[in-house]
Coordinates of C-alpha atoms in Angstrom, one line a residue:
Chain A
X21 CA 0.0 0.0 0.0
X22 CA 1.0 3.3 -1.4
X23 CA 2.1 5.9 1.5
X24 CA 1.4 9.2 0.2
X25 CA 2.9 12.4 2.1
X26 CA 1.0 16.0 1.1
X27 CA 3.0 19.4 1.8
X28 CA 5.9 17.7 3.4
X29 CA 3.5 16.7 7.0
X30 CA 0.5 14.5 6.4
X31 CA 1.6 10.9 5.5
X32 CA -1.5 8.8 4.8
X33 CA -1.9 5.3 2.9
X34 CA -3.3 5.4 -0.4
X35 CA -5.9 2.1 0.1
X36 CA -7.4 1.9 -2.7
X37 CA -10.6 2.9 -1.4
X38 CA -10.4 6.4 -3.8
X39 CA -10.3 6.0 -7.4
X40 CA -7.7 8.4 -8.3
X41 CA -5.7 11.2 -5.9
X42 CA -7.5 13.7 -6.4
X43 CA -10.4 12.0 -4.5
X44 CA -8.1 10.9 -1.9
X45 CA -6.7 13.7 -1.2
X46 CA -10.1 15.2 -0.8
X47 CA -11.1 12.6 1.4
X48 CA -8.2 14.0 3.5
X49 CA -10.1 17.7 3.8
X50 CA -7.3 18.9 1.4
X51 CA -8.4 22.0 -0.6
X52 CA -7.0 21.0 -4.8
X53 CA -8.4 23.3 -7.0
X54 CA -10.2 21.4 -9.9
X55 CA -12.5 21.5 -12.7
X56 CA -13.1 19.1 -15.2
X57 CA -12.0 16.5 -13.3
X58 CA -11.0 13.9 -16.9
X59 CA -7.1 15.8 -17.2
X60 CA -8.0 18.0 -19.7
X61 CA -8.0 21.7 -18.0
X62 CA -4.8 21.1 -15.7
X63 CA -6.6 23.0 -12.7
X64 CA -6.0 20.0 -10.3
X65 CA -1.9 20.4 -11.2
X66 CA 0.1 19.7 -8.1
X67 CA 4.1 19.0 -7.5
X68 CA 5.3 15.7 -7.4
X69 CA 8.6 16.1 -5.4
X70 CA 9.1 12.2 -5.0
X71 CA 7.9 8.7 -6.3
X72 CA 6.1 7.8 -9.1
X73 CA 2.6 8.2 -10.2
X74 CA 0.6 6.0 -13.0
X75 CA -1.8 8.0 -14.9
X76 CA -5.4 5.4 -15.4
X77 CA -5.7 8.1 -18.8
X78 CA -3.3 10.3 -20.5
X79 CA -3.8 13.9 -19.8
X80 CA -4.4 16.6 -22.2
X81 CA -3.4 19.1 -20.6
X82 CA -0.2 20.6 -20.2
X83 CA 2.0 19.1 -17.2
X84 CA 5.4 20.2 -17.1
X85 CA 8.4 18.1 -15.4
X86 CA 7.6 17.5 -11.8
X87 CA 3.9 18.1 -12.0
X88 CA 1.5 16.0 -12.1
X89 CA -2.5 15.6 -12.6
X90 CA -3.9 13.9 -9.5
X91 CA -7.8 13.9 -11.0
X92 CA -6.6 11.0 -13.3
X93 CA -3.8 9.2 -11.6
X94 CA -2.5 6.6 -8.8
X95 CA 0.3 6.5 -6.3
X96 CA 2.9 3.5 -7.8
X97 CA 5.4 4.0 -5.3
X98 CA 5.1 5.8 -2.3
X99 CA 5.2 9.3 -3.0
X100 CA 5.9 13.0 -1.7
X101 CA 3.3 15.7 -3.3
X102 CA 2.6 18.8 -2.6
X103 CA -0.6 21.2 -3.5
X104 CA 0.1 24.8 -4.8
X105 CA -1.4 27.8 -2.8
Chain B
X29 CA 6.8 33.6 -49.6
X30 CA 3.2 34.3 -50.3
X31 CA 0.4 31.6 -49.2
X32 CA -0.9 28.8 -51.5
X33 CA -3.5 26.5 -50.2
X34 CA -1.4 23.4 -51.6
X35 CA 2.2 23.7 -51.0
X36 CA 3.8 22.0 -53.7
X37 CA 7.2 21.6 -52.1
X38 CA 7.8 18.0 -50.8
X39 CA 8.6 18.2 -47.8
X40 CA 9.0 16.3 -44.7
X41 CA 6.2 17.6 -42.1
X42 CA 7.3 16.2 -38.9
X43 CA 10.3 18.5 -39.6
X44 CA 8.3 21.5 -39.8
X45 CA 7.8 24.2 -37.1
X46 CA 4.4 24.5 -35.5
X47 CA 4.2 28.5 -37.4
X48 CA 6.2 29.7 -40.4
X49 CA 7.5 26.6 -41.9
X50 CA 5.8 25.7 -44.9
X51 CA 2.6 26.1 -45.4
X52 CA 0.7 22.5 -45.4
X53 CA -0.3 20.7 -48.6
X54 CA -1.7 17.4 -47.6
X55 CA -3.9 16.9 -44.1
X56 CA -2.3 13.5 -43.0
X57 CA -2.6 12.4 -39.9
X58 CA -0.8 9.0 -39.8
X59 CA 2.0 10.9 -38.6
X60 CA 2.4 13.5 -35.8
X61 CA 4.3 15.9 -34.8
X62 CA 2.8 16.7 -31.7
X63 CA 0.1 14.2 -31.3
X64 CA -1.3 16.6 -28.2
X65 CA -3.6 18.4 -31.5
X66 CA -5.1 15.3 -32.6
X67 CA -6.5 14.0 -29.0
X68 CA -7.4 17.5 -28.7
X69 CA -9.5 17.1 -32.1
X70 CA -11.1 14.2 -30.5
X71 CA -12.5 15.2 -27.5
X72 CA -13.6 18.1 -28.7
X73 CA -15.8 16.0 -31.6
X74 CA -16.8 14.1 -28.4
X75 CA -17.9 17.1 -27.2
X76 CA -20.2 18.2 -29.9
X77 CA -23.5 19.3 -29.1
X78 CA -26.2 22.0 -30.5
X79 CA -27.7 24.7 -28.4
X80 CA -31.3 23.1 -29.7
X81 CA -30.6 20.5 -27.6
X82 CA -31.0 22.0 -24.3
X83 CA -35.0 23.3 -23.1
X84 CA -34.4 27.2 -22.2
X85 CA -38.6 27.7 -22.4
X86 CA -38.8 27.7 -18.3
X87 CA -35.8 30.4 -18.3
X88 CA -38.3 32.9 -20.2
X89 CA -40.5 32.7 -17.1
X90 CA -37.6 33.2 -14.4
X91 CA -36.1 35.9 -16.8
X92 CA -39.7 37.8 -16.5
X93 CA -39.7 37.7 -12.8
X94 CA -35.6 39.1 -12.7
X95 CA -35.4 42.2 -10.5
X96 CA -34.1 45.1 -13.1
X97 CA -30.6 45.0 -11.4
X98 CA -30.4 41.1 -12.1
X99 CA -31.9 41.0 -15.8
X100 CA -28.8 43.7 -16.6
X101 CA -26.4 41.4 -15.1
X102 CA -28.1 38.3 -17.2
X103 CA -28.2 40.1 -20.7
X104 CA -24.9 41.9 -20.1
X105 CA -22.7 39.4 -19.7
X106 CA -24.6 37.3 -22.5
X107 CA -23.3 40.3 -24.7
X108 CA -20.2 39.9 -23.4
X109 CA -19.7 36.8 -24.5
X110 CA -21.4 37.0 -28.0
X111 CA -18.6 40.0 -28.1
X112 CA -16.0 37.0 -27.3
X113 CA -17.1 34.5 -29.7
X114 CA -17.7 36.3 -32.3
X115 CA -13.8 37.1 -32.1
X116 CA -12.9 33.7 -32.0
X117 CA -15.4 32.1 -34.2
X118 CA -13.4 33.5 -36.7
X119 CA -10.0 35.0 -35.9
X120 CA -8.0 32.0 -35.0
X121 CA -8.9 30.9 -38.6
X122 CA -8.1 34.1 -39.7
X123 CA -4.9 34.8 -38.1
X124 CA -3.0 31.2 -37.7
X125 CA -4.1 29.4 -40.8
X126 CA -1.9 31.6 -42.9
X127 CA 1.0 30.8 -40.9
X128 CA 0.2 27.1 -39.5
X129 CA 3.0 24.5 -40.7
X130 CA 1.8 21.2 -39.6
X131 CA -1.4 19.3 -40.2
X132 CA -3.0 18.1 -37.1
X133 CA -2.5 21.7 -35.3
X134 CA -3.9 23.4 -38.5
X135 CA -7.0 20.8 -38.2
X136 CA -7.3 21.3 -34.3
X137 CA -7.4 25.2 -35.1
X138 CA -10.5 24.8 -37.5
X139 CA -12.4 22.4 -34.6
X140 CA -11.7 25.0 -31.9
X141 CA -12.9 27.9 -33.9
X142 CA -15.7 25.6 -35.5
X143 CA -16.7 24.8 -31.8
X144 CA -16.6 28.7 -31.1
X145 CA -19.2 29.4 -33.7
X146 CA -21.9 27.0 -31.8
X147 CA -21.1 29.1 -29.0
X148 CA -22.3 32.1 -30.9
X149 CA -25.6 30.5 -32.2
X150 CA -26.5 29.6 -28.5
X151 CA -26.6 32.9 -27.6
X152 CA -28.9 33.5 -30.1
X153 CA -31.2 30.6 -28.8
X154 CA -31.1 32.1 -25.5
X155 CA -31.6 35.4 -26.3
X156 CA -34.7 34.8 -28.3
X157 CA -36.1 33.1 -25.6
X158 CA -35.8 35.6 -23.2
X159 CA -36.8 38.4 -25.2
X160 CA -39.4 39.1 -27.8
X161 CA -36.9 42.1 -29.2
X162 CA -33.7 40.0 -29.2
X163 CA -32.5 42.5 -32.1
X164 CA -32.4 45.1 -29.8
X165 CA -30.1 43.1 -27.2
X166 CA -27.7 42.4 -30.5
X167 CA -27.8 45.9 -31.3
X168 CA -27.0 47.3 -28.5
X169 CA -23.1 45.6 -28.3
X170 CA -21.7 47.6 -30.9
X171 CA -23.4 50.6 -29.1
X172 CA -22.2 49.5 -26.0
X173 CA -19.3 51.6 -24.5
X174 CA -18.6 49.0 -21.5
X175 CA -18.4 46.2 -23.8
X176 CA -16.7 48.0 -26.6
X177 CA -14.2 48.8 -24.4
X178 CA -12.8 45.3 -23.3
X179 CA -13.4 44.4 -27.5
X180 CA -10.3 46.6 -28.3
X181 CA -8.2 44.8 -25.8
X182 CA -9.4 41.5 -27.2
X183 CA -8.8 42.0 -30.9
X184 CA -5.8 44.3 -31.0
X185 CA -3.7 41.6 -30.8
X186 CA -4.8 39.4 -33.4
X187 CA -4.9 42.9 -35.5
X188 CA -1.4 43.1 -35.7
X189 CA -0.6 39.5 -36.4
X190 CA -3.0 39.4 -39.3
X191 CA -1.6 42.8 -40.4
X192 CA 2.1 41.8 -40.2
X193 CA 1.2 38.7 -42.1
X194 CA -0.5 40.3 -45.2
X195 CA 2.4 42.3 -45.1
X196 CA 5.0 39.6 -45.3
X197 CA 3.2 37.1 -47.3
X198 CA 2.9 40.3 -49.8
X199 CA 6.3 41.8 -50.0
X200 CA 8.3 39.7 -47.5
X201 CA 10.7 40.8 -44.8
X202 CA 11.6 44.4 -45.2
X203 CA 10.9 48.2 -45.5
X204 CA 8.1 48.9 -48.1
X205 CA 6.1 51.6 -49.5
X206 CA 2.3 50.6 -49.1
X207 CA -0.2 53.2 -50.1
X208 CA 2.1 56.1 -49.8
X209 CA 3.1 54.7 -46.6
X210 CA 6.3 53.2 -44.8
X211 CA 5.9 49.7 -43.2
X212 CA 8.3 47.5 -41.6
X213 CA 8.5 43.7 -41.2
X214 CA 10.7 40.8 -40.1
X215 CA 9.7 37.4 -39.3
X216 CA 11.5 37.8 -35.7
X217 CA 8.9 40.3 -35.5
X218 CA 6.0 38.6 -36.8
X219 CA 7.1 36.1 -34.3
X220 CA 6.9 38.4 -31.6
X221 CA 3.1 39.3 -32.9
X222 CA 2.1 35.5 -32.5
X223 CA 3.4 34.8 -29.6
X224 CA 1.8 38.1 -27.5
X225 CA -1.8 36.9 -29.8
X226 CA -1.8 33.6 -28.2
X227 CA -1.0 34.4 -24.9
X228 CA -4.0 37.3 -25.1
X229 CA -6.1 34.3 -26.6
X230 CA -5.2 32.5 -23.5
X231 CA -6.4 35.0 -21.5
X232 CA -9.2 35.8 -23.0
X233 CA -10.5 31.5 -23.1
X234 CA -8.9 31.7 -18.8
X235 CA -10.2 34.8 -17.7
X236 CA -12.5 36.8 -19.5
X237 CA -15.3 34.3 -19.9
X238 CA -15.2 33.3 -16.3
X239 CA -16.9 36.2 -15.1
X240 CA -19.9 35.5 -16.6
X241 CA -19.6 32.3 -15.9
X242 CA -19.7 32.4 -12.2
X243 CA -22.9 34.9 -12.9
X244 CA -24.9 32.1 -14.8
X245 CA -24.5 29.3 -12.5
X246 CA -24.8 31.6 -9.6
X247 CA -28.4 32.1 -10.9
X248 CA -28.4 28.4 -11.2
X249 CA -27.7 27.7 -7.4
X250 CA -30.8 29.4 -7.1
X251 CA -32.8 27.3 -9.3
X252 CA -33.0 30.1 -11.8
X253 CA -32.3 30.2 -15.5
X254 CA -31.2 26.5 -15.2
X255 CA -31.5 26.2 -19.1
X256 CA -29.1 29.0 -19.7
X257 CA -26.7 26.9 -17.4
X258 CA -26.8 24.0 -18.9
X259 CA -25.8 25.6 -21.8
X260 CA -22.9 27.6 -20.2
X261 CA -21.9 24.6 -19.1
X262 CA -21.3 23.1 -22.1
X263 CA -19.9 25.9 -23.6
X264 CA -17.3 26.4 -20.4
X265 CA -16.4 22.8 -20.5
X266 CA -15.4 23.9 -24.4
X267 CA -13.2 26.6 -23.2
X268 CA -11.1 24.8 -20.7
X269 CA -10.5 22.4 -23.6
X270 CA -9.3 25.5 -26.2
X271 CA -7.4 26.8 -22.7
X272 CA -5.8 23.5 -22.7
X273 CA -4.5 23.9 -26.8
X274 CA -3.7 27.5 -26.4
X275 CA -1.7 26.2 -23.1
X276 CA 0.3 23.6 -25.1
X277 CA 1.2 26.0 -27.9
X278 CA 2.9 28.7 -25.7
X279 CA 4.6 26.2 -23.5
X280 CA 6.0 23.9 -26.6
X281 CA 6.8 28.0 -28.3
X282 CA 8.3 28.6 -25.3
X283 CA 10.5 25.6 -24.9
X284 CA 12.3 26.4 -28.2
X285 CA 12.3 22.5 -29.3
X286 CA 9.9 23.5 -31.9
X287 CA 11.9 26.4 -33.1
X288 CA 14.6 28.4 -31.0
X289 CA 14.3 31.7 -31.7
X290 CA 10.9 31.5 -30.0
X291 CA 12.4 30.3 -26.5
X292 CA 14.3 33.7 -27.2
X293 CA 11.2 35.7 -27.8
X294 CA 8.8 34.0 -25.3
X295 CA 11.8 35.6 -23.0
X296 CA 11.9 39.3 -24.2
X297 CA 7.7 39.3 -24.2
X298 CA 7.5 37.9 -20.5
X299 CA 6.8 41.9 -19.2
X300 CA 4.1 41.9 -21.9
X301 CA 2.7 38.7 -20.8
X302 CA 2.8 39.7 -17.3
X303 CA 0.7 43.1 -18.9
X304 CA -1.8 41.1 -21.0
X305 CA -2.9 39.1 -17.9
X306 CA -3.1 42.2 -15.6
X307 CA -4.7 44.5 -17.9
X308 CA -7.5 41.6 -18.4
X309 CA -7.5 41.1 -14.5
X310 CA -8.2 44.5 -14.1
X311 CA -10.8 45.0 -17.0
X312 CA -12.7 41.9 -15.6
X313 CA -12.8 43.5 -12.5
X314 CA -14.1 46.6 -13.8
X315 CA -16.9 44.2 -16.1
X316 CA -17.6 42.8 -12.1
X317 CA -18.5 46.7 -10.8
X318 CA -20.6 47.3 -13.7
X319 CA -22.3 44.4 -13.4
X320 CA -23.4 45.0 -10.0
X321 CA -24.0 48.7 -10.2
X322 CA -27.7 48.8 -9.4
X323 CA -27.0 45.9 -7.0
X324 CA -25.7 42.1 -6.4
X325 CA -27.6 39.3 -6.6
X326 CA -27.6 36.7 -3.5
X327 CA -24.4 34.2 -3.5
X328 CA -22.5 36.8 -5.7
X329 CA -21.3 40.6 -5.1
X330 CA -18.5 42.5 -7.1
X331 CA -15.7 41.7 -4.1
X332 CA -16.4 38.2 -4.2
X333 CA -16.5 38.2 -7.9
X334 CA -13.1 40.2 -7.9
X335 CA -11.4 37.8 -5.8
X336 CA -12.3 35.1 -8.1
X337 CA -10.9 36.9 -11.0
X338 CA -7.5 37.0 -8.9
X339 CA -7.4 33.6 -7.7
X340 CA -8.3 32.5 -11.4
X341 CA -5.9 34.7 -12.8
X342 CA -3.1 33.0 -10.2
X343 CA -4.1 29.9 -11.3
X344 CA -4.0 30.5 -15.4
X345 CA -0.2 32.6 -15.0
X346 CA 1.1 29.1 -13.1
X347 CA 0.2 27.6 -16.2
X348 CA 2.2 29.4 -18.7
X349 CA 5.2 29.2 -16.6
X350 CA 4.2 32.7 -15.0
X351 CA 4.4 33.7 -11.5
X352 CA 1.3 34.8 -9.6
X353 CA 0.7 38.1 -8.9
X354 CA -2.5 38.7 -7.0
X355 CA -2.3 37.9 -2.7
X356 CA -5.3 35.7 -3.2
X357 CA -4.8 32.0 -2.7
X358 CA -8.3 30.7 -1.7
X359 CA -11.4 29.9 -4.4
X360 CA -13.9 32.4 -2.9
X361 CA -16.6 30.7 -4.8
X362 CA -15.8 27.2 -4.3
X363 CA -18.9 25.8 -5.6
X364 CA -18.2 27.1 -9.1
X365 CA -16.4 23.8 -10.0
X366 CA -19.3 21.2 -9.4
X367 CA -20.5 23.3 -12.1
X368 CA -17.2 22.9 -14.5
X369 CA -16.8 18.9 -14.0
X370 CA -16.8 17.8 -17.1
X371 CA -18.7 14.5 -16.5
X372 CA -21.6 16.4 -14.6
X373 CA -22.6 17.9 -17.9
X374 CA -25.8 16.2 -19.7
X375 CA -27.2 17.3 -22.5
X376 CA -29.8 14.7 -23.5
X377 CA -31.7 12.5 -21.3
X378 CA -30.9 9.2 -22.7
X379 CA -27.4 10.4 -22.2
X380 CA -27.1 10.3 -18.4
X381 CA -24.2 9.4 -17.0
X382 CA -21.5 10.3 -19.4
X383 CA -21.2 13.1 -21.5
X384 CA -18.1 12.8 -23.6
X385 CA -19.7 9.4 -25.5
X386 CA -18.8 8.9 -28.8
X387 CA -21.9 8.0 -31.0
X388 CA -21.7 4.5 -32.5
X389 CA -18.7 3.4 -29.8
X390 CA -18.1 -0.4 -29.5
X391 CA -16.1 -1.8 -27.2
X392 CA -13.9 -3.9 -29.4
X393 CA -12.2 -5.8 -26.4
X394 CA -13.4 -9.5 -25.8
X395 CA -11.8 -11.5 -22.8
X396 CA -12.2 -15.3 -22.5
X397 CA -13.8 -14.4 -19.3
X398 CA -16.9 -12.6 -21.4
X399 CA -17.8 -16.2 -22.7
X400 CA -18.0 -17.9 -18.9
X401 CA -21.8 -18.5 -18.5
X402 CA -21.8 -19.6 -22.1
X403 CA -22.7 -23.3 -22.8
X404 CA -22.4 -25.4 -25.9

């Protein structure tokens, strides 16, 4: 199982029980902008500063190196992220 | 030099440069430069849908019963936006086709404008709904000094691009004498043009149609002008996908793989980036205190409104590599984005789960396990 740590303090197992990260990280009363939810606007963008992530679709939008969408992905490895203000 | 619809040179496409290479002869999509342009193309023919579609007649009753303050806030910002698309139901076909080197971004250029154009006939649909004098709402946004305003900000741009081309596809790079006057071009130039077009483009599809936007399904949250939402909806869910191609053409411009001499002038036009997304912050801002100058309407007033154009306007800058600029970090109005999820959109009642389905799909895959209950 996964261990996923958000803004370098929470550490929480990803358990399957949420179908991608955005909805886990929800779950953990984490504030992720988003919109469209399918990785094709990019608003749900957040830094991935450790691990690896496997996207369940290919996003459209734009992610440069070291981002990453979380509406349309899973933790692989356990991983370090962290949400933009 | 000058444009030809069928480029006769043979050349190798993938080798091209997104803009000023040469111009395209065949539209082939078995190969791809950047691939990004055809998916794009996809989902936005998975998106296709007709304002007919969607039942507005209940919307004519709520309209009726608006307050004066909130009907001007409705049928402004619905002439806003036929302001906004009728710019870009035509000028990214105007301006970029001329100059567009590879097929599959010169095809996603004519969906996305394509798309725009059903934008502009559902304003129409709602607008004749609402109104038994829906000339007179039409009329009234060339007369309009609030919305002309923000129309010379949107278009000036694209202006100078399609100027500069004309010129250089005419006479080519240098000093001419056109009508008795002097006029200057170079292709580092015309580069410069394209570059400051698309990032206004971008801000225009990021920021400028949010505003109304958050007015429509702020209505909505009330259970008013529902049909009108439904529409927005489909129309914003539209935008983020043109945001999304606009996005990917500055940042590949940007990175100079495509051509280097644009990673040097995506460089030199960062101040005027920085200016096109402030000047459009502020303008929006200024649409905001207009809107609600004979009063707000419940869930919305012109501060909240204003703090979503600079959170949104963060947001969009991060995404072209830009750093924010406002102090705002929090979404004031949070509960704008059940209304942009992509999958909450419906358009037709047999269609209720999914909205992005293809008509005609088959699932092609078979597994062993699909022929388990099956007995010979």
């Amino acid at each position: 199982m996964p261990q996923v740590r958000i803004n370098g303090e929470v550490v929480v197992n990803f358990d399957g029980s949420s179908p991608n990260l955005l909805q886990f990280l929800e779950q953990q009363q984490q504030a992720v902008n988003y919109q469209c939810r399918e990785g094709f606007c990019g608003a749900c963008r957040c830094k991935l500063l450790s691990g690896q992530i496997s996207y369940l679709q290919e996003p459209l939008a734009f992610v440069r190196r070291g981002e990453f969408l979380p509406c349309c992905s899973i933790p692989q490895t356990d991983i370090e992220l962290e949400i933009p203000k | 030099m000058a444009y030809t619809t069928f480029n006769r040179n043979i050349n190798d496409q993938l080798k091209e440069p997104m803009f000023f290479g040469n111009a395209v002869n065949v539209s082939r999509y078995d190969q791809q430069k950047y691939p990004i342009f055809e998916k794009l193309i996809e989902k936005q023919l998975s998106f296709f849908w007709r304002p007919e579609e969607i039942d507005v007649s209940k919307d004519r009753i709520d309209f009726q019963q608006l307050p004066e303050h909130e009907k001007h806030i409705f049928i402004s910002n619905l002439k806003y936006q036929t302001l906004l698309d009728s710019v870009q139901g035509r000028s990214p076909n105007v301006a970029l086709l001329p100059i567009v080197s590879i097929p599959e971004l010169e095809t996603w250029i004519e969906t996305w404008a394509f798309s725009e154009t059903i934008h502009s006939r559902s304003y129409t649909h709602i607008i004749r709904n609402i109104s038994a004098e829906p000339h007179k709402i039409f009329d009234d946004i060339m007369l309009n000094e609030r919305i002309l305003e923000r129309a010379v900000d949107v278009t000036r741009y694209y202006d100078d691009l399609i100027d500069g081309i004309n010129l250089y596809q005419r006479c080519g790079e240098g000093t001419h004498q056109i009508n008795g006057k002097t006029e200057q071009i170079t292709l580092r130039e015309l580069k410069k043009r394209l570059y400051l077009c698309l990032m206004s483009v971008n801000v225009l599809e990021a920021i400028r149609f949010y505003v109304s936007f958050a007015c429509s399904f702020a209505f909505a949250e009330r259970e008013l002008m529902e049909g009108n939402a439904k529409i927005i909806r489909l129309i914003a869910r539209d935008e983020a996908l043109h945001l999304t191609g606009t996005q990917h053409m500055l940042n590949i411009l940007a990175s100079g793989d495509d051509d280097p001499e644009m990673a040097e002038i995506a460089k030199e036009c960062e101040e005027e980036s920085y200016a096109i997304f402030m000047r459009a912050a502020e303008q929006e801002k200024d649409w905001a205190a207009y809107l609600f100058k004979d009063g707000s309407m419940i869930g919305l007033n012109k501060d909240i409104l204003c703090q979503y154009v600079e959170f949104i306007t963060n947001s969009r800058m991060q995404a072209v590599g830009l750093k924010p600029r406002f102090a705002t970090t929090q979404n004031p109005i949070p509960w704008i984005n059940t209304w942009l999820v992509s999958d909450n959109v419906q358009v037709a009642p047999q269609e209720s789960e999914i909205s992005s389905y293809l008509v005609g799909q088959i699932d092609n895959e078979v597994d062993t396990a699909d022929f388990g209950d099956f007995d010979l």
